[in-house]
Coordinates of C-alpha atoms (C1' of nucleotides) in Angstrom, one line a residue:
Chain A
M1 CA 0.1 0.1 -0.2
A2 CA 2.2 2.6 -1.3
C3 CA 0.0 5.4 -1.8
A4 CA -1.7 5.2 1.4
P5 CA 0.4 7.7 3.3
A6 CA -0.2 10.4 0.1
I7 CA -4.3 10.0 0.8
L8 CA -4.3 10.3 4.6
R9 CA -2.4 13.2 4.3
F10 CA -5.4 15.7 3.1
H11 CA -7.1 14.1 6.6
T12 CA -5.3 15.2 9.4
R13 CA -6.9 18.7 7.6
K14 CA -9.2 20.8 10.8
P15 CA -12.5 19.9 10.1
N16 CA -14.9 23.2 10.3
I17 CA -18.1 23.7 12.1
F18 CA -18.6 26.3 9.4
M19 CA -17.5 24.5 6.4
G20 CA -20.0 23.5 4.0
R21 CA -22.9 25.8 5.6
R22 CA -25.5 26.7 3.7
S23 CA -28.1 27.9 5.9
E24 CA -27.2 30.5 8.8
H25 CA -28.5 28.2 10.8
S26 CA -25.5 27.3 13.0
R27 CA -25.8 23.3 14.4
D28 CA -27.0 24.0 17.9
E29 CA -29.9 26.5 16.2
L30 CA -30.9 23.7 14.0
R31 CA -30.9 21.3 17.1
T32 CA -33.1 24.5 19.3
L33 CA -35.1 25.8 15.8
I34 CA -36.8 21.8 15.4
I35 CA -37.3 21.5 18.3
D36 CA -39.4 24.6 18.8
A37 CA -41.0 23.6 15.4
A38 CA -42.3 20.2 17.0
L39 CA -43.3 21.1 19.9
E40 CA -45.3 23.8 18.5
L41 CA -47.4 21.5 16.1
I42 CA -47.6 18.5 19.0
K43 CA -49.5 21.4 21.1
E44 CA -51.5 22.0 17.9
Q45 CA -52.0 18.8 16.4
G46 CA -50.9 16.7 19.2
S47 CA -48.0 13.9 18.3
G48 CA -49.3 11.8 16.5
S49 CA -50.0 13.5 13.1
V50 CA -47.0 15.7 13.7
T51 CA -44.4 14.7 10.8
A52 CA -41.0 15.1 10.0
R53 CA -42.2 16.9 6.5
Q54 CA -44.6 18.6 9.0
I55 CA -41.4 19.7 11.2
A56 CA -38.5 20.3 8.4
K57 CA -41.4 23.2 6.4
S58 CA -42.2 25.2 9.5
I59 CA -38.6 25.8 9.5
G60 CA -38.0 26.1 5.9
Y61 CA -35.7 22.6 5.1
T62 CA -36.3 19.1 4.0
P63 CA -37.1 16.8 6.3
G64 CA -33.6 15.0 5.3
M65 CA -31.5 17.6 7.4
L66 CA -33.7 16.4 10.5
Y67 CA -31.8 13.2 10.4
A68 CA -28.0 14.7 11.0
V69 CA -29.4 16.7 13.9
F70 CA -31.2 13.7 15.4
K71 CA -31.1 10.3 15.4
N72 CA -35.2 10.2 14.4
Q73 CA -38.0 11.8 14.9
H74 CA -38.6 9.7 18.2
D75 CA -35.3 11.5 19.1
I76 CA -36.5 14.8 18.8
F77 CA -40.1 14.0 20.8
L78 CA -37.7 13.7 23.6
H79 CA -36.3 16.8 23.6
V80 CA -39.4 18.1 22.9
N81 CA -40.3 16.0 26.1
L82 CA -37.3 18.0 28.5
C83 CA -38.6 21.3 27.4
T84 CA -41.9 19.6 28.7
L85 CA -41.0 18.4 31.7
E86 CA -39.4 22.2 32.4
S87 CA -42.9 24.0 31.9
L88 CA -44.4 21.0 34.1
Q89 CA -42.1 21.9 36.7
Q90 CA -42.3 25.5 36.7
H91 CA -46.1 25.7 36.2
C92 CA -45.9 24.4 40.0
I93 CA -43.9 25.7 41.4
N94 CA -45.7 28.8 40.6
S95 CA -48.8 27.4 41.7
C96 CA -47.3 27.3 46.1
R97 CA -44.7 29.4 46.3
N98 CA -46.2 31.4 48.4
Q99 CA -48.3 29.3 50.2
P100 CA -46.5 28.7 53.9
D101 CA -49.3 25.7 55.0
P102 CA -47.4 22.3 53.7
A103 CA -50.7 20.8 53.7
K104 CA -52.6 23.5 51.3
R105 CA -49.5 23.4 49.3
L106 CA -50.0 19.9 48.2
L107 CA -53.4 20.6 47.4
L108 CA -52.2 23.5 45.1
L109 CA -49.8 21.5 43.2
G110 CA -52.8 18.6 42.2
K111 CA -54.7 21.3 40.8
A112 CA -51.4 22.4 39.1
Y113 CA -51.0 19.4 38.2
W114 CA -54.3 19.0 36.4
S115 CA -54.3 22.4 34.9
F116 CA -51.5 21.7 33.3
A117 CA -52.6 18.2 32.5
S118 CA -55.6 19.8 30.9
E119 CA -54.1 22.7 30.0
H120 CA -51.2 21.0 27.8
T121 CA -53.2 17.5 27.3
H122 CA -50.8 16.9 24.1
Q123 CA -47.5 18.0 25.8
F124 CA -48.8 15.4 28.7
D125 CA -49.8 12.9 26.7
L126 CA -46.3 12.6 24.4
L127 CA -45.2 12.8 28.3
F128 CA -45.8 9.9 28.9
A129 CA -46.4 8.4 26.6
R130 CA -45.3 4.2 27.0
H131 CA -43.9 3.7 23.1
E132 CA -42.2 0.4 23.0
S133 CA -38.0 0.7 23.2
Q134 CA -36.5 3.0 21.0
D135 CA -33.3 3.2 19.8
A136 CA -32.6 7.0 21.3
E137 CA -31.1 7.9 25.1
I138 CA -33.2 9.4 27.3
P139 CA -31.5 12.9 27.8
P140 CA -29.7 13.0 31.7
A141 CA -31.6 16.0 32.0
L142 CA -34.9 14.4 32.6
P143 CA -34.2 12.3 35.6
V144 CA -33.0 15.0 37.4
R145 CA -36.0 17.8 36.7
V146 CA -38.4 14.7 37.5
Q147 CA -36.7 14.4 40.9
A148 CA -37.2 18.6 41.6
L149 CA -40.9 17.6 41.3
F150 CA -41.0 14.9 43.5
A151 CA -38.1 17.1 46.1
L152 CA -41.7 20.3 46.1
V153 CA -43.8 17.1 48.0
E154 CA -40.8 15.9 49.4
T155 CA -40.5 19.1 51.9
A156 CA -43.8 20.1 52.6
L157 CA -43.9 16.0 53.9
V158 CA -41.1 16.8 56.0
E159 CA -42.9 19.6 57.3
L160 CA -46.9 18.4 58.1
L161 CA -44.5 16.4 60.6
S162 CA -43.0 18.5 62.0
P163 CA -42.2 22.2 61.4
S164 CA -39.5 23.1 63.5
D165 CA -37.5 20.0 64.3
K166 CA -35.3 18.7 60.7
D167 CA -34.5 14.8 61.3
P168 CA -37.2 12.6 59.2
N169 CA -36.6 9.1 58.0
K170 CA -35.3 10.6 54.6
D171 CA -36.1 6.9 52.8
Q172 CA -39.6 6.8 54.4
V173 CA -40.3 10.5 52.8
A174 CA -39.5 9.9 49.7
L175 CA -41.7 6.6 50.1
A176 CA -44.4 8.2 50.9
A177 CA -43.8 11.7 48.2
R178 CA -43.8 9.2 44.6
A179 CA -46.8 7.7 46.2
L180 CA -48.7 10.1 46.7
W181 CA -47.3 12.4 43.6
S182 CA -48.6 9.5 41.2
G183 CA -52.0 9.0 43.1
V184 CA -51.8 12.6 41.7
H185 CA -50.8 11.4 38.3
G186 CA -53.4 8.3 37.7
A187 CA -56.3 10.5 38.4
T188 CA -54.6 13.0 36.3
E189 CA -54.8 10.3 33.6
L190 CA -58.0 8.7 34.6
G191 CA -59.7 12.0 34.4
L192 CA -57.7 13.0 31.0
S193 CA -59.2 9.4 29.4
D194 CA -62.7 10.0 31.5
L195 CA -63.0 6.9 33.1
F196 CA -63.7 7.7 36.2
F197 CA -67.2 6.7 35.4
F198 CA -69.4 7.6 38.9
S199 CA -72.7 6.0 38.7
P200 CA -75.4 8.8 37.4
E201 CA -78.0 7.9 40.5
N202 CA -75.0 8.7 43.2
S203 CA -74.0 12.5 41.7
K204 CA -77.0 15.4 42.3
T205 CA -78.7 17.0 39.3
D206 CA -75.8 18.8 37.9
A207 CA -73.7 15.9 36.6
P208 CA -70.1 17.1 37.7
N209 CA -68.0 16.9 34.0
A210 CA -64.5 15.5 33.3
A211 CA -62.0 18.2 35.4
Q212 CA -64.5 18.9 38.1
Q213 CA -64.2 15.5 38.7
S214 CA -60.9 15.0 38.6
E215 CA -59.9 17.6 40.6
Q216 CA -61.9 16.8 43.6
V217 CA -59.8 13.1 42.9
I218 CA -57.3 14.4 43.7
D219 CA -58.5 16.3 46.8
T220 CA -59.4 13.6 48.1
L221 CA -56.7 11.7 47.4
I222 CA -54.1 14.3 49.0
Q223 CA -56.1 14.7 52.0
Q224 CA -56.6 11.3 52.8
F225 CA -53.4 10.3 52.2
V226 CA -52.2 13.8 54.5
A227 CA -54.9 12.3 56.7
G228 CA -52.5 8.6 56.8
W229 CA -49.8 10.4 57.3
L230 CA -49.7 12.5 59.7
A231 CA -51.8 10.0 61.9
T232 CA -49.2 7.3 61.2
N233 CA -46.2 9.0 62.0
P234 CA -46.7 11.0 65.5
I235 CA -45.9 14.2 65.8
K236 CA -41.6 14.2 67.3
Chain B
M1 CA -90.2 6.1 -14.9
A2 CA -92.1 2.5 -16.2
C3 CA -89.0 0.2 -15.4
A4 CA -88.8 0.8 -11.3
P5 CA -91.0 -1.3 -10.3
A6 CA -90.1 -4.0 -12.5
I7 CA -85.7 -3.1 -11.4
L8 CA -87.7 -3.5 -7.6
R9 CA -88.7 -6.0 -7.6
F10 CA -85.6 -7.6 -7.3
H11 CA -84.5 -6.0 -4.5
T12 CA -87.3 -7.3 -2.1
R13 CA -85.4 -10.4 -1.5
K14 CA -84.8 -10.9 1.5
P15 CA -80.8 -10.9 2.8
N16 CA -79.0 -14.0 4.1
I17 CA -75.9 -13.7 6.3
F18 CA -73.7 -16.8 4.3
M19 CA -74.4 -15.7 0.5
G20 CA -71.7 -15.4 -1.2
R21 CA -69.2 -16.7 1.0
R22 CA -66.2 -18.0 0.4
S23 CA -64.7 -19.2 3.7
E24 CA -66.0 -21.9 7.0
H25 CA -66.5 -18.7 8.9
S26 CA -69.2 -16.3 9.8
R27 CA -68.8 -12.7 10.5
D28 CA -69.5 -13.4 14.2
E29 CA -66.5 -16.0 13.6
L30 CA -64.4 -13.7 11.4
R31 CA -65.0 -11.0 14.5
T32 CA -63.2 -12.6 17.6
L33 CA -60.9 -15.0 14.9
I34 CA -59.4 -10.9 14.7
I35 CA -59.8 -10.5 17.5
D36 CA -57.9 -13.2 18.8
A37 CA -55.5 -12.5 16.5
A38 CA -55.1 -9.7 17.2
L39 CA -54.4 -9.7 20.6
E40 CA -51.6 -12.2 20.1
L41 CA -50.4 -10.5 18.0
I42 CA -49.7 -7.7 20.3
K43 CA -49.1 -9.5 23.3
E44 CA -46.0 -10.3 21.3
Q45 CA -45.0 -7.6 20.1
G46 CA -47.0 -4.7 21.5
S47 CA -49.1 -2.8 19.8
G48 CA -47.2 0.0 17.7
S49 CA -46.0 -2.3 15.2
V50 CA -49.1 -4.7 14.6
T51 CA -50.1 -4.1 11.4
A52 CA -53.2 -4.9 9.7
R53 CA -51.6 -7.6 7.4
Q54 CA -49.9 -9.7 10.1
I55 CA -52.9 -9.6 11.7
A56 CA -55.0 -11.2 8.3
K57 CA -51.7 -13.0 7.5
S58 CA -52.0 -14.9 10.8
I59 CA -55.9 -16.2 9.9
G60 CA -54.8 -16.9 6.3
Y61 CA -57.7 -13.9 5.3
T62 CA -56.8 -10.2 3.7
P63 CA -55.5 -6.6 4.6
G64 CA -58.6 -6.1 3.2
M65 CA -61.2 -8.4 4.1
L66 CA -60.8 -6.2 8.6
Y67 CA -61.9 -3.5 6.9
A68 CA -65.4 -5.7 5.8
V69 CA -65.5 -6.4 9.6
F70 CA -64.6 -3.9 11.8
K71 CA -64.3 0.4 11.1
N72 CA -60.8 0.7 10.7
Q73 CA -57.0 -1.0 13.7
H74 CA -57.9 1.6 15.9
D75 CA -61.5 -0.3 16.3
I76 CA -60.3 -3.3 16.4
F77 CA -57.9 -2.4 19.1
L78 CA -60.8 -1.2 20.5
H79 CA -62.2 -4.5 21.0
V80 CA -59.2 -5.8 22.1
N81 CA -59.1 -3.9 25.4
L82 CA -62.3 -5.4 25.8
C83 CA -60.5 -8.8 26.7
T84 CA -57.9 -7.5 29.2
L85 CA -60.1 -5.1 31.5
E86 CA -62.4 -8.3 31.6
S87 CA -59.2 -10.6 32.1
L88 CA -58.2 -8.1 34.1
Q89 CA -60.9 -8.5 36.7
Q90 CA -60.7 -11.1 37.0
H91 CA -57.1 -11.4 37.5
C92 CA -58.1 -8.4 41.0
I93 CA -60.7 -10.3 41.9
N94 CA -59.6 -14.1 42.2
S95 CA -56.7 -12.1 43.7
C96 CA -58.8 -11.4 46.4
R97 CA -61.2 -13.4 46.8
N98 CA -60.4 -15.9 49.9
Q99 CA -59.7 -12.8 52.1
P100 CA -62.4 -11.1 54.1
D101 CA -60.2 -8.7 55.9
P102 CA -60.8 -5.2 53.5
A103 CA -57.7 -4.3 54.1
K104 CA -55.8 -6.6 53.2
R105 CA -57.5 -6.6 50.3
L106 CA -56.8 -3.7 49.4
L107 CA -53.7 -4.7 49.5
L108 CA -54.1 -7.9 47.2
L109 CA -55.4 -5.9 44.7
G110 CA -53.4 -3.5 44.7
K111 CA -50.6 -5.9 43.5
A112 CA -52.9 -8.0 41.5
Y113 CA -53.0 -4.7 39.1
W114 CA -49.8 -4.2 39.1
S115 CA -48.8 -7.9 38.7
F116 CA -51.2 -7.8 35.3
A117 CA -49.3 -4.8 34.3
S118 CA -46.2 -5.9 34.1
E119 CA -46.8 -10.4 32.9
H120 CA -48.8 -8.3 30.4
T121 CA -47.5 -4.8 29.6
H122 CA -48.2 -4.0 26.2
Q123 CA -52.5 -5.1 26.3
F124 CA -51.6 -2.9 29.9
D125 CA -50.5 0.2 27.5
L126 CA -53.2 -0.2 24.9
L127 CA -55.6 -0.4 27.0
F128 CA -54.6 3.0 29.0
A129 CA -52.9 4.2 25.3
R130 CA -54.4 8.1 25.0
H131 CA -55.3 8.5 20.9
E132 CA -56.2 11.9 19.8
S133 CA -59.9 11.0 19.0
Q134 CA -60.7 8.5 16.6
D135 CA -63.4 7.8 15.0
A136 CA -64.2 4.3 16.7
E137 CA -67.3 4.2 19.3
I138 CA -66.3 2.6 22.8
P139 CA -67.8 -0.7 23.3
P140 CA -70.4 0.1 25.3
A141 CA -69.5 -2.7 28.0
L142 CA -65.8 -0.8 28.7
P143 CA -67.4 1.6 31.5
V144 CA -69.4 -1.2 33.0
R145 CA -66.2 -3.5 33.6
V146 CA -64.7 -0.2 34.9
Q147 CA -67.0 0.7 37.0
A148 CA -67.1 -3.1 38.1
L149 CA -63.2 -2.8 38.3
F150 CA -64.6 0.5 40.9
A151 CA -66.8 -1.8 43.1
L152 CA -64.2 -4.4 44.8
V153 CA -61.8 -0.9 46.0
E154 CA -66.0 0.6 46.9
T155 CA -66.4 -2.5 48.6
A156 CA -64.0 -2.5 51.3
L157 CA -64.4 1.1 51.9
V158 CA -67.2 0.3 53.4
E159 CA -66.3 -3.4 54.9
L160 CA -63.6 -1.1 56.6
L161 CA -65.3 1.5 58.3
S162 CA -68.4 -0.3 59.5
P163 CA -68.0 -4.0 59.1
S164 CA -71.7 -4.2 60.1
D165 CA -73.7 -1.4 59.8
K166 CA -74.7 -0.7 56.0
D167 CA -74.9 3.1 55.8
P168 CA -72.6 4.9 54.2
N169 CA -72.3 8.2 51.7
K170 CA -72.0 6.3 48.4
D171 CA -71.1 9.3 46.6
Q172 CA -68.8 9.7 49.8
V173 CA -66.8 6.0 49.1
A174 CA -67.2 6.5 44.9
L175 CA -65.3 9.3 45.8
A176 CA -62.5 7.8 47.8
A177 CA -62.7 4.6 45.7
R178 CA -61.8 6.4 42.8
A179 CA -58.7 8.1 44.9
L180 CA -57.3 5.8 45.5
W181 CA -57.0 3.2 42.7
S182 CA -56.3 6.5 41.5
G183 CA -53.1 6.0 43.2
V184 CA -53.1 2.6 42.2
H185 CA -52.9 3.5 38.6
G186 CA -50.9 6.5 38.7
A187 CA -48.0 3.6 40.2
T188 CA -48.3 1.2 38.5
E189 CA -47.9 3.5 34.5
L190 CA -45.2 5.2 36.5
G191 CA -43.3 1.8 37.8
L192 CA -43.0 0.8 34.0
S193 CA -41.9 3.6 33.3
D194 CA -39.2 3.0 35.6
L195 CA -40.0 7.3 36.7
F196 CA -39.5 6.9 40.2
F197 CA -36.0 7.7 40.1
F198 CA -35.1 7.5 44.1
S199 CA -32.0 8.7 45.0
P200 CA -29.8 6.3 45.0
E201 CA -28.2 7.6 47.9
N202 CA -30.6 6.9 50.4
S203 CA -31.3 3.2 49.3
K204 CA -29.0 1.1 50.5
T205 CA -26.0 -1.0 48.8
D206 CA -29.0 -3.6 47.2
A207 CA -30.9 -1.5 44.6
P208 CA -34.5 -2.5 44.2
N209 CA -35.7 -2.6 41.0
A210 CA -38.5 -1.2 38.8
A211 CA -40.8 -3.4 40.0
Q212 CA -39.9 -3.9 43.7
Q213 CA -40.6 0.2 43.6
S214 CA -43.1 -0.1 42.9
E215 CA -45.2 -2.9 45.6
Q216 CA -43.6 -1.1 47.4
V217 CA -45.2 2.5 46.5
I218 CA -48.0 1.0 46.1
D219 CA -48.0 -0.6 49.7
T220 CA -47.8 3.1 51.1
L221 CA -50.3 4.8 49.4
I222 CA -52.9 1.6 50.3
Q223 CA -51.8 2.3 53.7
Q224 CA -51.4 5.7 54.0
F225 CA -54.6 6.0 52.1
V226 CA -56.2 3.3 55.0
A227 CA -54.9 5.2 57.4
G228 CA -56.5 8.4 56.1
W229 CA -59.9 7.1 55.2
L230 CA -60.3 5.5 58.8
A231 CA -59.0 8.7 60.9
T232 CA -61.1 11.1 58.3
N233 CA -64.6 8.7 59.0
P234 CA -65.1 7.5 62.6
I235 CA -66.5 4.2 63.5
K236 CA -70.5 4.3 63.7
Chain C
dT1 C1' -81.2 -28.1 -12.5
dC2 C1' -79.6 -23.4 -14.2
dG3 C1' -79.9 -18.3 -14.0
dT4 C1' -80.1 -14.6 -11.3
dT5 C1' -79.2 -12.2 -7.1
dA6 C1' -76.9 -10.6 -3.2
dT7 C1' -72.9 -11.0 -0.7
dA8 C1' -67.8 -12.4 0.6
dT9 C1' -62.9 -11.9 -0.9
dT10 C1' -59.6 -10.7 -2.7
dA11 C1' -56.1 -8.2 -5.4
dA12 C1' -54.4 -4.4 -6.3
dA13 C1' -53.8 0.2 -6.3
dC14 C1' -53.3 5.1 -3.3
dA15 C1' -51.4 8.5 0.1
dA16 C1' -48.6 9.5 3.4
dT17 C1' -44.8 7.8 6.2
dG18 C1' -39.7 7.4 8.6
dT19 C1' -36.0 7.1 6.6
dT20 C1' -31.5 6.5 4.0
dC21 C1' -28.4 8.4 0.7
dA22 C1' -26.0 8.9 -3.1
dA23 C1' -25.0 13.0 -5.5
dT24 C1' -24.8 18.8 -5.1
dT25 C1' -23.9 22.9 -3.5
dT26 C1' -20.8 25.7 -0.4
dA27 C1' -16.9 27.7 2.7
dA28 C1' -13.2 27.4 4.8
dT29 C1' -8.4 26.1 3.2
dC30 C1' -4.1 25.5 1.2
Chain D
dG1 C1' -7.9 29.7 -7.9
dA2 C1' -8.1 24.9 -7.1
dT3 C1' -8.8 21.6 -3.8
dT4 C1' -11.4 19.9 0.4
dA5 C1' -15.3 18.4 3.8
dA6 C1' -19.4 19.7 5.4
dA7 C1' -24.1 21.0 5.2
dT8 C1' -28.6 19.9 2.8
dT9 C1' -31.0 18.6 -0.9
dG10 C1' -34.4 15.4 -3.6
dA11 C1' -35.4 11.4 -5.3
dA12 C1' -35.5 7.2 -3.5
dC13 C1' -37.5 3.0 -0.4
dA14 C1' -39.7 -0.3 1.6
dT15 C1' -43.5 0.2 5.1
dT16 C1' -48.4 1.1 6.4
dG17 C1' -53.7 2.6 7.0
dT18 C1' -57.2 1.6 3.8
dT19 C1' -60.4 1.9 -0.8
dT20 C1' -62.3 -0.1 -3.7
dA21 C1' -63.4 -2.4 -8.5
dA22 C1' -63.3 -7.2 -9.5
dT23 C1' -64.4 -11.1 -8.7
dA24 C1' -65.6 -16.5 -6.5
dT25 C1' -69.0 -18.5 -4.4
dA26 C1' -73.7 -19.4 -1.7
dA27 C1' -78.4 -19.1 -1.5
dC28 C1' -83.1 -18.5 -4.5
dG29 C1' -86.8 -18.5 -8.1
dA30 C1' -88.9 -22.0 -11.3

DNA sequence: TCGTTATATTAAACAATGTTCAATTTAATC
DNA sequence: GATTAAATTGAACATTGTTTAATATAACGA
């Protein structure tokens, strides 16, 4: 292979990020362009009917380009989910930041979770949709954001037990927070699907709609859980 | 239109279900054939990758035939969901039919719900998947089955309060049952998605897997809820 | 028994989808 | 200004759900 060295010499050139670009946008700009466009389309139509061609067209590109930036469609949606999770987190934090009473704060958090889900149904659906495992890695920021959500609940639960003392069983608190919030999440899911099926005879003349039912179920769940939490954990 | 009556005469013949059949199967047999085939494929692959061609091929027919029996693919899946819901219901009933203690029964129900979901993940996913509204009507048997599931919880909650007395507030019981079961459902969903994200430092050297976590979360939720239920409702 | 009629099923087509990749355009480099 | 490498395209590919004209077949009437 006498010619190999001569050929390899050409490959030693340092690559440049801007080489050969045709558009105004850097790779990172393209990333956010794509994610924002996808998010917008999902808000309008739901993720199920958003196509690669739609996303590309809405930012003035060709579908093929998307695959130079993201691994596949599912990869794009994963990064949309990151945005959604961030919005959800902010919405929850804002809903209760001025409420010092931990029990009331939990109720506000529950209402916020439901209101976000019902006002951003398509985003919420995608966030918790369970596709069979695609070949795209979960962004590492996702677990962090979920934990941050749980932390809000954990704090409230700790405050409920000991407003002054600060030595709770962390394992127990983490478990309780996840149990309680699983409940709020489940009620939200069932509420969105309108799956409560209250017997008509049980309710009065004016049957509550799905949204009212959900809020009632969530409130009940939180109240009962808090009552149980206080009953089983004696105030130190 | 002098000829009209002559033509119309032919149309007065009574239609017969077996007219022109080429196969051994009646329309109803085809319905169950299709549903069973779809169910089997969903168990193996998950609904997301089951195609009309696969279903048709597995029962020795052509995809076009499916559309003479069902409105569309979503319609087929809805009827698969009916089977799934029936299995889930049976699984739950069987899990606790010999347990007289209502609190223990609720725990068994929770375990059963989780075990069904984790052993039939693909079916469970399809059952609660929230597609954007397709044009196929929900089978009327579905609400009935969901209510039957809630009834198991309602009964246990009533027994918890008054083992002998039988005059509970029905609205309150219905609400509490849905709240509690929303929780179990939510914990199941989050568990399947492995979204609990317990901080590693909180757990001991041997971190529990997703299944163990889910069962623990579900147990905690039920125990706390029951404690709250007993605390807020004085025994009559 | 033999056409006639109504149904059941097919086969082929359709438009739309996600994705790939050779070809092309463009910018940076020598 | 020629060369090199990256960015983007555009056309293709295999699949998908679904429709529909054509066909095969069973029941009916005489």
